[in-house]
PDB file of C-alpha atoms in Angstrom:
ATOM      1  CA  MET A   1     -42.786 -21.565 -25.652  1.00 43.00           C
ATOM      2  CA  HIS A   2     -40.242 -19.781 -27.458  1.00 41.00           C
ATOM      3  CA  ARG A   3     -40.903 -16.583 -25.176  1.00 43.00           C
ATOM      4  CA  GLN A   4     -40.290 -18.809 -22.216  1.00 42.00           C
ATOM      5  CA  ARG A   5     -37.060 -19.841 -23.600  1.00 41.00           C
ATOM      6  CA  VAL A   6     -35.898 -16.245 -24.328  1.00 39.00           C
ATOM      7  CA  MET A   7     -37.258 -15.137 -20.850  1.00 41.00           C
ATOM      8  CA  ALA A   8     -34.954 -17.948 -19.431  1.00 40.00           C
ATOM      9  CA  ARG A   9     -31.908 -17.208 -21.171  1.00 41.00           C
ATOM     10  CA  THR A  10     -32.420 -13.464 -20.130  1.00 41.00           C
ATOM     11  CA  LEU A  11     -32.649 -14.554 -16.210  1.00 38.00           C
ATOM     12  CA  GLY A  12     -29.697 -16.771 -16.504  1.00 40.00           C
ATOM     13  CA  LEU A  13     -27.653 -14.344 -18.006  1.00 37.00           C
ATOM     14  CA  ALA A  14     -28.936 -11.709 -15.594  1.00 41.00           C
ATOM     15  CA  THR A  15     -27.687 -13.895 -12.491  1.00 38.00           C
ATOM     16  CA  ALA A  16     -24.402 -14.637 -13.966  1.00 37.00           C
ATOM     17  CA  VAL A  17     -23.991 -10.814 -14.163  1.00 40.00           C
ATOM     18  CA  ALA A  18     -24.938 -10.482 -10.721  1.00 42.00           C
ATOM     19  CA  LEU A  19     -22.691 -13.005  -9.102  1.00 38.00           C
ATOM     20  CA  ALA A  20     -19.653 -11.682 -11.575  1.00 42.00           C
ATOM     21  CA  ALA A  21     -19.978  -8.421 -10.323  1.00 44.00           C
ATOM     22  CA  THR A  22     -19.890  -9.359  -6.534  1.00 52.00           C
ATOM     23  CA  ALA A  23     -17.235 -11.664  -6.799  1.00 59.00           C
ATOM     24  CA  CYS A  24     -14.451 -10.087  -5.025  1.00 75.00           C
ATOM     25  CA  GLY A  25     -13.046 -10.482  -1.765  1.00 66.00           C
ATOM     26  CA  SER A  26      -9.900 -10.782   0.583  1.00 66.00           C
ATOM     27  CA  GLN A  27      -7.175 -13.969   0.549  1.00 63.00           C
ATOM     28  CA  LYS A  28      -4.122 -14.583   1.894  1.00 48.00           C
ATOM     29  CA  THR A  29      -1.285 -14.354  -0.715  1.00 42.00           C
ATOM     30  CA  GLU A  30      -0.802 -18.217  -0.434  1.00 35.00           C
ATOM     31  CA  ASN A  31      -4.235 -18.772  -0.911  1.00 33.00           C
ATOM     32  CA  THR A  32      -5.082 -21.202  -4.132  1.00 31.00           C
ATOM     33  CA  GLY A  33      -8.230 -19.299  -4.726  1.00 32.00           C
ATOM     34  CA  SER A  34     -10.421 -20.581  -1.589  1.00 31.00           C
ATOM     35  CA  ALA A  35     -12.837 -17.756  -0.146  1.00 31.00           C
ATOM     36  CA  SER A  36     -11.450 -16.581   3.099  1.00 32.00           C
ATOM     37  CA  THR A  37     -13.663 -15.235   5.770  1.00 30.00           C
ATOM     38  CA  ALA A  38     -14.608 -11.960   6.654  1.00 32.00           C
ATOM     39  CA  PRO A  39     -11.387 -10.303   9.077  1.00 33.00           C
ATOM     40  CA  SER A  40     -12.717 -10.186  12.662  1.00 32.00           C
ATOM     41  CA  ALA A  41     -13.475  -7.053  14.547  1.00 31.00           C
ATOM     42  CA  SER A  42      -9.703  -6.978  15.911  1.00 30.00           C
ATOM     43  CA  ALA A  43      -8.070  -7.653  12.878  1.00 32.00           C
ATOM     44  CA  ALA A  44     -10.083  -4.815  11.236  1.00 32.00           C
ATOM     45  CA  VAL A  45      -8.368  -1.831  13.301  1.00 31.00           C
ATOM     46  CA  THR A  46      -6.173  -0.109  10.619  1.00 32.00           C
ATOM     47  CA  THR A  47      -2.610  -0.553  11.638  1.00 31.00           C
ATOM     48  CA  PRO A  48       0.725   1.665  10.003  1.00 32.00           C
ATOM     49  CA  GLU A  49       1.471  -1.393   7.863  1.00 32.00           C
ATOM     50  CA  SER A  50       3.279  -0.366   4.572  1.00 34.00           C
ATOM     51  CA  SER A  51       4.544  -2.389   1.735  1.00 36.00           C
ATOM     52  CA  PRO A  52       6.192  -5.571   2.490  1.00 36.00           C
ATOM     53  CA  SER A  53       8.753  -4.043   4.961  1.00 42.00           C
ATOM     54  CA  SER A  54      10.277  -4.720   8.510  1.00 49.00           C
ATOM     55  CA  ASP A  55       9.993  -1.000   9.157  1.00 61.00           C
ATOM     56  CA  ASP A  56       6.147  -1.513   9.598  1.00 58.00           C
ATOM     57  CA  LYS A  57       5.569  -1.191  13.257  1.00 55.00           C
ATOM     58  CA  PRO A  58       4.993  -4.839  14.838  1.00 51.00           C
ATOM     59  CA  ALA A  59       1.301  -5.685  15.042  1.00 46.00           C
ATOM     60  CA  GLY A  60       0.004  -5.848  18.783  1.00 44.00           C
ATOM     61  CA  ASP A  61       2.591  -4.913  21.137  1.00 40.00           C
ATOM     62  CA  PRO A  62       4.422  -1.639  20.077  1.00 36.00           C
ATOM     63  CA  SER A  63       7.418  -2.930  21.942  1.00 37.00           C
ATOM     64  CA  ALA A  64       7.393  -6.094  20.126  1.00 37.00           C
ATOM     65  CA  SER A  65      10.979  -6.826  18.797  1.00 35.00           C
ATOM     66  CA  PRO A  66      11.799  -6.546  15.055  1.00 35.00           C
ATOM     67  CA  SER A  67      11.447  -9.419  12.781  1.00 34.00           C
ATOM     68  CA  ALA A  68      14.407 -12.044  12.636  1.00 32.00           C
ATOM     69  CA  SER A  69      15.287 -10.775   9.209  1.00 33.00           C
ATOM     70  CA  ALA A  70      16.842  -7.729  10.850  1.00 32.00           C
ATOM     71  CA  SER A  71      19.357  -9.383  12.659  1.00 32.00           C
ATOM     72  CA  ALA A  72      19.591 -12.267  10.204  1.00 32.00           C
ATOM     73  CA  SER A  73      20.783  -9.908   7.239  1.00 33.00           C
ATOM     74  CA  SER A  74      23.562  -8.358   8.588  1.00 34.00           C
ATOM     75  CA  ALA A  75      27.000  -9.787   9.073  1.00 35.00           C
ATOM     76  CA  SER A  76      28.163  -7.619  12.040  1.00 37.00           C
ATOM     77  CA  PRO A  77      26.125  -7.845  15.321  1.00 38.00           C
ATOM     78  CA  SER A  78      22.870  -6.398  14.682  1.00 38.00           C
ATOM     79  CA  PRO A  79      21.491  -3.773  17.340  1.00 38.00           C
ATOM     80  CA  SER A  80      18.861  -4.920  19.403  1.00 37.00           C
ATOM     81  CA  ALA A  81      15.729  -2.882  20.092  1.00 37.00           C
ATOM     82  CA  SER A  82      17.309  -1.289  23.604  1.00 37.00           C
ATOM     83  CA  ALA A  83      20.787  -0.827  21.940  1.00 38.00           C
ATOM     84  CA  SER A  84      20.473   2.876  23.004  1.00 38.00           C
ATOM     85  CA  SER A  85      20.015   2.313  26.876  1.00 39.00           C
ATOM     86  CA  SER A  86      22.333  -1.202  27.237  1.00 39.00           C
ATOM     87  CA  PRO A  87      26.079  -0.951  27.444  1.00 36.00           C
ATOM     88  CA  SER A  88      27.919  -1.544  24.282  1.00 38.00           C
ATOM     89  CA  ALA A  89      31.358  -2.820  23.793  1.00 38.00           C
ATOM     90  CA  SER A  90      32.614   0.679  23.332  1.00 40.00           C
ATOM     91  CA  PRO A  91      31.246   3.063  25.874  1.00 45.00           C
ATOM     92  CA  SER A  92      32.487   6.089  24.058  1.00 52.00           C
ATOM     93  CA  VAL A  93      30.130   5.070  21.002  1.00 57.00           C
ATOM     94  CA  LYS A  94      26.256   5.347  22.231  1.00 70.00           C
ATOM     95  CA  ALA A  95      23.694   4.659  19.595  1.00 86.00           C
ATOM     96  CA  VAL A  96      21.327   7.630  19.011  1.00 92.00           C
ATOM     97  CA  MET A  97      18.645   5.494  16.934  1.00 96.00           C
ATOM     98  CA  ALA A  98      18.856   1.797  16.658  1.00 95.00           C
ATOM     99  CA  ASN A  99      17.037  -1.246  15.381  1.00 92.00           C
ATOM    100  CA  GLY A 100      13.577  -1.394  17.314  1.00 91.00           C
ATOM    101  CA  ASP A 101      13.368   2.259  18.313  1.00 93.00           C
ATOM    102  CA  ASP A 102       9.751   4.046  17.268  1.00 91.00           C
ATOM    103  CA  SER A 103       9.796   7.925  17.114  1.00 93.00           C
ATOM    104  CA  GLU A 104       9.475  11.268  15.232  1.00 94.00           C
ATOM    105  CA  GLN A 105      13.342  11.222  14.910  1.00 96.00           C
ATOM    106  CA  VAL A 106      13.392   7.870  13.229  1.00 95.00           C
ATOM    107  CA  ARG A 107      10.799   9.361  10.947  1.00 93.00           C
ATOM    108  CA  GLU A 108      13.160  12.399  10.131  1.00 96.00           C
ATOM    109  CA  LEU A 109      16.055   9.822   9.893  1.00 97.00           C
ATOM    110  CA  GLN A 110      14.141   7.835   7.243  1.00 95.00           C
ATOM    111  CA  ALA A 111      13.085  10.796   5.199  1.00 95.00           C
ATOM    112  CA  ARG A 112      16.611  11.868   5.107  1.00 97.00           C
ATOM    113  CA  LEU A 113      17.677   8.637   3.986  1.00 97.00           C
ATOM    114  CA  LYS A 114      15.063   8.757   1.099  1.00 94.00           C
ATOM    115  CA  GLN A 115      16.665  11.976   0.194  1.00 96.00           C
ATOM    116  CA  LEU A 116      20.191  10.383  -0.328  1.00 97.00           C
ATOM    117  CA  LYS A 117      17.958   7.460  -2.425  1.00 94.00           C
ATOM    118  CA  LEU A 118      18.834   4.816   0.167  1.00 96.00           C
ATOM    119  CA  MET A 119      15.201   4.140   0.855  1.00 92.00           C
ATOM    120  CA  SER A 120      12.329   3.931  -1.436  1.00 84.00           C
ATOM    121  CA  VAL A 121       9.579   3.567   1.122  1.00 81.00           C
ATOM    122  CA  ALA A 122       7.669   6.376   2.654  1.00 82.00           C
ATOM    123  CA  PRO A 123       9.177   7.219   6.794  1.00 88.00           C
ATOM    124  CA  THR A 124       7.102   4.917   9.014  1.00 84.00           C
ATOM    125  CA  GLY A 125       8.969   6.556  12.164  1.00 89.00           C
ATOM    126  CA  PHE A 126       9.583   2.585  13.304  1.00 90.00           C
ATOM    127  CA  TYR A 127      13.341   1.475  13.117  1.00 92.00           C
ATOM    128  CA  GLY A 128      13.294  -1.948  10.982  1.00 91.00           C
ATOM    129  CA  SER A 129      15.479  -3.810   8.941  1.00 91.00           C
ATOM    130  CA  LYS A 130      15.038  -1.490   6.274  1.00 90.00           C
ATOM    131  CA  THR A 131      16.273   1.531   8.036  1.00 95.00           C
ATOM    132  CA  THR A 132      19.246  -0.689   9.173  1.00 95.00           C
ATOM    133  CA  THR A 133      20.115  -1.490   5.667  1.00 95.00           C
ATOM    134  CA  ALA A 134      20.194   1.856   4.851  1.00 96.00           C
ATOM    135  CA  VAL A 135      22.245   3.216   7.262  1.00 97.00           C
ATOM    136  CA  LYS A 136      24.709   0.457   7.199  1.00 97.00           C
ATOM    137  CA  SER A 137      25.074   1.433   3.553  1.00 97.00           C
ATOM    138  CA  PHE A 138      25.533   5.152   4.362  1.00 97.00           C
ATOM    139  CA  GLN A 139      28.179   4.410   6.674  1.00 97.00           C
ATOM    140  CA  SER A 140      30.182   2.333   4.268  1.00 97.00           C
ATOM    141  CA  ARG A 141      30.124   4.747   1.748  1.00 97.00           C
ATOM    142  CA  ASN A 142      31.122   7.644   4.003  1.00 97.00           C
ATOM    143  CA  GLY A 143      33.710   5.670   5.841  1.00 96.00           C
ATOM    144  CA  LEU A 144      32.025   5.196   9.028  1.00 96.00           C
ATOM    145  CA  THR A 145      31.741   1.738  11.026  1.00 95.00           C
ATOM    146  CA  ALA A 146      28.814  -0.109   9.318  1.00 96.00           C
ATOM    147  CA  SER A 147      26.912  -0.990  12.330  1.00 96.00           C
ATOM    148  CA  GLY A 148      23.452  -0.136  11.261  1.00 96.00           C
ATOM    149  CA  SER A 149      22.872   1.839  14.203  1.00 97.00           C
ATOM    150  CA  VAL A 150      22.879   5.644  13.975  1.00 97.00           C
ATOM    151  CA  ASP A 151      25.616   7.341  16.514  1.00 96.00           C
ATOM    152  CA  ALA A 152      26.386  10.879  16.876  1.00 96.00           C
ATOM    153  CA  GLU A 153      28.667  10.830  13.855  1.00 96.00           C
ATOM    154  CA  THR A 154      26.541   9.375  11.615  1.00 97.00           C
ATOM    155  CA  TRP A 155      23.671  11.327  12.640  1.00 97.00           C
ATOM    156  CA  LYS A 156      25.802  14.734  12.060  1.00 96.00           C
ATOM    157  CA  LYS A 157      26.939  13.263   8.757  1.00 97.00           C
ATOM    158  CA  ILE A 158      23.566  12.653   7.637  1.00 97.00           C
ATOM    159  CA  GLN A 159      22.153  15.916   8.509  1.00 97.00           C
ATOM    160  CA  GLY A 160      25.130  17.627   6.762  1.00 97.00           C
ATOM    161  CA  LEU A 161      24.304  15.816   3.539  1.00 97.00           C
ATOM    162  CA  THR A 162      20.631  16.481   3.733  1.00 97.00           C
ATOM    163  CA  LYS A 163      18.018  19.210   4.147  1.00 97.00           C
ATOM    164  CA  LYS A 164      15.301  19.103   6.612  1.00 96.00           C
ATOM    165  CA  PRO A 165      12.472  17.242   5.485  1.00 95.00           C
ATOM    166  CA  THR A 166       9.362  18.985   4.468  1.00 94.00           C
ATOM    167  CA  ALA A 167       5.791  17.652   6.227  1.00 91.00           C
ATOM    168  CA  ASP A 168       4.947  16.253   2.939  1.00 85.00           C
ATOM    169  CA  GLU A 169       8.325  14.275   2.992  1.00 91.00           C
ATOM    170  CA  LEU A 170       7.800  13.279   6.669  1.00 91.00           C
ATOM    171  CA  ARG A 171       4.238  11.653   5.674  1.00 85.00           C
ATOM    172  CA  PRO A 172       3.640  11.530   2.044  1.00 82.00           C
ATOM    173  CA  PRO A 173       0.278  10.628   0.807  1.00 76.00           C
ATOM    174  CA  THR A 174       1.141   7.243   0.112  1.00 80.00           C
ATOM    175  CA  VAL A 175       3.618   4.649   1.605  1.00 78.00           C
ATOM    176  CA  ASN A 176       4.503   3.326  -1.833  1.00 81.00           C
ATOM    177  CA  GLU A 177       6.428   6.014  -4.494  1.00 81.00           C
ATOM    178  CA  VAL A 178       3.715   6.681  -7.152  1.00 86.00           C
ATOM    179  CA  ASP A 179       4.807   5.607 -10.591  1.00 85.00           C
ATOM    180  CA  ALA A 180       5.101   7.817 -13.875  1.00 91.00           C
ATOM    181  CA  PRO A 181       1.510   7.755 -15.309  1.00 95.00           C
ATOM    182  CA  ASP A 182       0.598   5.498 -18.258  1.00 97.00           C
ATOM    183  CA  PRO A 183       0.214   7.515 -21.287  1.00 97.00           C
ATOM    184  CA  ARG A 184      -3.325   6.222 -21.619  1.00 98.00           C
ATOM    185  CA  CYS A 185      -3.892   8.190 -18.322  1.00 98.00           C
ATOM    186  CA  MET A 186      -3.247  11.856 -19.626  1.00 98.00           C
ATOM    187  CA  THR A 187      -6.545  12.506 -21.135  1.00 97.00           C
ATOM    188  CA  GLY A 188     -10.349  12.734 -19.468  1.00 98.00           C
ATOM    189  CA  ARG A 189     -10.890  11.606 -16.046  1.00 98.00           C
ATOM    190  CA  VAL A 190      -8.668   8.532 -15.167  1.00 98.00           C
ATOM    191  CA  MET A 191      -8.323   6.006 -12.274  1.00 98.00           C
ATOM    192  CA  CYS A 192      -4.696   5.357 -12.989  1.00 98.00           C
ATOM    193  CA  ILE A 193      -3.613   2.276 -11.335  1.00 98.00           C
ATOM    194  CA  SER A 194      -0.026   0.982 -11.278  1.00 96.00           C
ATOM    195  CA  LYS A 195       0.609  -2.567 -10.566  1.00 95.00           C
ATOM    196  CA  GLU A 196       4.533  -1.677 -10.537  1.00 93.00           C
ATOM    197  CA  SER A 197       4.293   0.785  -7.693  1.00 91.00           C
ATOM    198  CA  ARG A 198       0.861  -0.194  -6.342  1.00 93.00           C
ATOM    199  CA  THR A 199      -0.680   2.850  -6.389  1.00 95.00           C
ATOM    200  CA  LEU A 200      -3.726   4.565  -7.434  1.00 97.00           C
ATOM    201  CA  ALA A 201      -3.537   8.168  -8.795  1.00 97.00           C
ATOM    202  CA  TRP A 202      -6.908  10.008  -9.603  1.00 98.00           C
ATOM    203  CA  MET A 203      -6.209  12.148 -12.579  1.00 98.00           C
ATOM    204  CA  ILE A 204      -7.985  14.634 -14.701  1.00 98.00           C
ATOM    205  CA  ASP A 205      -6.329  15.841 -17.897  1.00 98.00           C
ATOM    206  CA  GLY A 206      -3.016  15.002 -16.988  1.00 97.00           C
ATOM    207  CA  LYS A 207      -2.994  16.388 -13.875  1.00 96.00           C
ATOM    208  CA  VAL A 208      -3.066  14.152 -10.381  1.00 95.00           C
ATOM    209  CA  ILE A 209      -5.793  15.293  -8.083  1.00 96.00           C
ATOM    210  CA  SER A 210      -5.190  12.553  -5.238  1.00 94.00           C
ATOM    211  CA  THR A 211      -3.101   9.642  -4.885  1.00 94.00           C
ATOM    212  CA  MET A 212      -3.768   6.160  -2.658  1.00 94.00           C
ATOM    213  CA  ASP A 213      -1.756   2.673  -1.819  1.00 94.00           C
ATOM    214  CA  VAL A 214      -3.272  -0.293  -3.341  1.00 96.00           C
ATOM    215  CA  ARG A 215      -3.338  -3.887  -3.694  1.00 97.00           C
ATOM    216  CA  PHE A 216      -4.189  -6.450  -6.010  1.00 97.00           C
ATOM    217  CA  GLY A 217      -5.319 -10.208  -6.898  1.00 96.00           C
ATOM    218  CA  SER A 218      -3.156 -13.021  -6.325  1.00 93.00           C
ATOM    219  CA  GLU A 219      -1.501 -14.951  -8.632  1.00 91.00           C
ATOM    220  CA  ASN A 220      -4.357 -17.343  -9.091  1.00 92.00           C
ATOM    221  CA  THR A 221      -7.256 -14.633  -9.153  1.00 93.00           C
ATOM    222  CA  PRO A 222      -5.272 -11.936 -10.869  1.00 96.00           C
ATOM    223  CA  THR A 223      -6.593  -8.001 -11.341  1.00 97.00           C
ATOM    224  CA  ARG A 224      -7.150  -7.695 -15.111  1.00 97.00           C
ATOM    225  CA  GLU A 225      -4.730  -4.872 -16.935  1.00 97.00           C
ATOM    226  CA  GLY A 226      -6.039  -2.785 -19.974  1.00 97.00           C
ATOM    227  CA  VAL A 227      -8.329   0.407 -20.113  1.00 98.00           C
ATOM    228  CA  PHE A 228     -11.905  -0.117 -18.724  1.00 98.00           C
ATOM    229  CA  ASP A 229     -14.803   2.155 -17.544  1.00 98.00           C
ATOM    230  CA  VAL A 230     -16.466   2.647 -14.154  1.00 98.00           C
ATOM    231  CA  GLY A 231     -19.500   0.787 -15.026  1.00 98.00           C
ATOM    232  CA  TRP A 232     -21.306   0.879 -12.015  1.00 97.00           C
ATOM    233  CA  LYS A 233     -21.032   2.197  -8.074  1.00 98.00           C
ATOM    234  CA  ALA A 234     -22.105   1.196  -4.987  1.00 98.00           C
ATOM    235  CA  LYS A 235     -21.352   2.967  -1.102  1.00 97.00           C
ATOM    236  CA  GLU A 236     -22.170  -0.161   0.343  1.00 97.00           C
ATOM    237  CA  TRP A 237     -21.725  -3.536  -1.077  1.00 96.00           C
ATOM    238  CA  THR A 238     -21.088  -7.019   0.377  1.00 95.00           C
ATOM    239  CA  SER A 239     -19.666  -9.724  -2.044  1.00 92.00           C
ATOM    240  CA  THR A 240     -22.290 -12.379  -2.892  1.00 84.00           C
ATOM    241  CA  ILE A 241     -19.740 -15.109  -3.463  1.00 88.00           C
ATOM    242  CA  TYR A 242     -17.119 -14.464  -0.686  1.00 88.00           C
ATOM    243  CA  HIS A 243     -19.458 -12.636   1.872  1.00 92.00           C
ATOM    244  CA  THR A 244     -16.920  -9.687   2.489  1.00 92.00           C
ATOM    245  CA  PRO A 245     -17.979  -6.085   2.859  1.00 95.00           C
ATOM    246  CA  MET A 246     -16.748  -3.838  -0.388  1.00 97.00           C
ATOM    247  CA  PRO A 247     -17.829  -0.353   0.745  1.00 98.00           C
ATOM    248  CA  TYR A 248     -17.122   2.359  -1.948  1.00 98.00           C
ATOM    249  CA  ALA A 249     -17.218  -0.207  -4.519  1.00 98.00           C
ATOM    250  CA  MET A 250     -16.769   1.008  -7.974  1.00 98.00           C
ATOM    251  CA  PHE A 251     -16.484  -1.442 -10.864  1.00 98.00           C
ATOM    252  CA  PHE A 252     -14.959  -1.556 -13.916  1.00 97.00           C
ATOM    253  CA  SER A 253     -14.106  -4.964 -15.270  1.00 94.00           C
ATOM    254  CA  GLY A 254     -17.195  -7.487 -14.351  1.00 87.00           C
ATOM    255  CA  GLY A 255     -16.788  -8.316 -10.855  1.00 91.00           C
ATOM    256  CA  GLN A 256     -13.745  -6.593 -10.002  1.00 97.00           C
ATOM    257  CA  ALA A 257     -13.872  -3.090  -8.813  1.00 98.00           C
ATOM    258  CA  VAL A 258     -11.932  -0.628  -6.810  1.00 98.00           C
ATOM    259  CA  HIS A 259     -12.941  -0.630  -3.148  1.00 98.00           C
ATOM    260  CA  TYR A 260     -12.012  -0.438   0.730  1.00 97.00           C
ATOM    261  CA  SER A 261     -10.576  -3.239   2.123  1.00 96.00           C
ATOM    262  CA  ALA A 262     -10.024  -3.848   6.406  1.00 93.00           C
ATOM    263  CA  ASP A 263      -8.324  -6.816   5.655  1.00 93.00           C
ATOM    264  CA  PHE A 264      -5.997  -4.392   3.532  1.00 92.00           C
ATOM    265  CA  ALA A 265      -5.974  -1.893   6.248  1.00 88.00           C
ATOM    266  CA  ALA A 266      -5.172  -4.253   9.230  1.00 86.00           C
ATOM    267  CA  ARG A 267      -2.968  -7.093   7.114  1.00 85.00           C
ATOM    268  CA  GLY A 268      -1.026  -4.575   4.199  1.00 85.00           C
ATOM    269  CA  TYR A 269       0.485  -6.782   1.521  1.00 87.00           C
ATOM    270  CA  SER A 270       0.472  -9.780   3.382  1.00 87.00           C
ATOM    271  CA  GLY A 271      -2.827 -10.591   1.708  1.00 90.00           C
ATOM    272  CA  ALA A 272      -4.288 -10.250  -1.674  1.00 94.00           C
ATOM    273  CA  SER A 273      -7.836  -9.690  -3.155  1.00 95.00           C
ATOM    274  CA  HIS A 274      -9.823 -11.982  -5.302  1.00 94.00           C
ATOM    275  CA  GLY A 275      -8.921  -9.583  -8.116  1.00 96.00           C
ATOM    276  CA  CYS A 276     -10.339  -6.178  -6.926  1.00 97.00           C
ATOM    277  CA  VAL A 277      -8.310  -3.315  -6.556  1.00 98.00           C
ATOM    278  CA  ASN A 278      -8.045  -2.886  -2.588  1.00 97.00           C
ATOM    279  CA  VAL A 279      -7.500   0.385  -0.987  1.00 97.00           C
ATOM    280  CA  ARG A 280      -6.858   0.956   2.875  1.00 92.00           C
ATOM    281  CA  ASP A 281      -7.476   4.570   3.099  1.00 92.00           C
ATOM    282  CA  LYS A 282     -11.246   4.932   3.665  1.00 94.00           C
ATOM    283  CA  ALA A 283     -11.360   8.579   3.974  1.00 93.00           C
ATOM    284  CA  LYS A 284      -9.319   9.086   0.606  1.00 94.00           C
ATOM    285  CA  LEU A 285     -11.607   6.651  -0.999  1.00 97.00           C
ATOM    286  CA  SER A 286     -14.739   8.184   0.396  1.00 97.00           C
ATOM    287  CA  LYS A 287     -13.722  11.187  -1.635  1.00 97.00           C
ATOM    288  CA  LEU A 288     -12.735   9.670  -4.574  1.00 98.00           C
ATOM    289  CA  PHE A 289     -16.070   7.743  -4.666  1.00 98.00           C
ATOM    290  CA  ASP A 290     -17.822  11.024  -4.592  1.00 98.00           C
ATOM    291  CA  ASP A 291     -15.558  12.356  -7.644  1.00 98.00           C
ATOM    292  CA  VAL A 292     -15.535   9.401  -9.998  1.00 98.00           C
ATOM    293  CA  LYS A 293     -18.648   9.421 -12.169  1.00 98.00           C
ATOM    294  CA  VAL A 294     -20.002   5.931 -13.939  1.00 98.00           C
ATOM    295  CA  GLY A 295     -18.298   6.129 -17.490  1.00 98.00           C
ATOM    296  CA  ASP A 296     -14.899   7.707 -15.837  1.00 98.00           C
ATOM    297  CA  LYS A 297     -12.002   5.818 -17.257  1.00 98.00           C
ATOM    298  CA  VAL A 298      -9.765   3.105 -15.378  1.00 98.00           C
ATOM    299  CA  VAL A 299      -6.438   2.243 -16.395  1.00 98.00           C
ATOM    300  CA  VAL A 300      -4.592  -0.775 -14.947  1.00 98.00           C
ATOM    301  CA  TYR A 301      -0.953  -1.327 -16.044  1.00 97.00           C
ATOM    302  CA  TRP A 302       2.447  -2.271 -15.413  1.00 94.00           C
TER     303      TRP A 302
END
């Protein structure tokens, strides 16, 4: 009888561990903790979404007008998506780049504004509200009309105060700027995960090997902070609670794991996990999954 009770307790514990180990899934940030459905096939298509920024390309139609925040945030009349082609009040001042444009020249503009510390996010090539705000700030500081659009005079001034962007400046490895490593990340093999910058840095003996953007759990299902070890790995895994795929899962704290999220790739920071560390760059995570060993350290910090 005693042996039967011991076996029952052992099976119960094993079941609880199994359930905890597969608890992650995606949810909307406003969700109160209920399980969300798996993203549809169309939602899983990767879009160039970055941090919560109106400089991301609009979903669907690439010619869609930018969000209302772009026009509502400026005191002066905001440029329209067709500002560069439509007649302006002053025909002699024609915009070179304006809100709604999407081009490699815009990407260069954003990289140069980043050099001037007027933008903190990586270049996307799409001229949205953050680029508009940065341009207006530059124009105000340099005695130019703060229109938020880049005319010939503004562009010449920006070029004169910056250098030609490098390939890494135009297309950095992460959208978010990587945070300074926590001191606990400076020795050994570590996945160094910053909640402040929303980045993961794979480090070996204090050297950064690779970096990637990540997102975390919501307020109701937060990602735990602290120092952990990778307990186990699964290249293909599905949450038994939320029934969402968790490819390249590396479990470090009960049911919490670093894993690829198609939802993150599709919706960016408009969603959240149920506690896991989501990665949206599948190719990078695949390489990291191959490099990380069971027992490697994980540091999650602010």
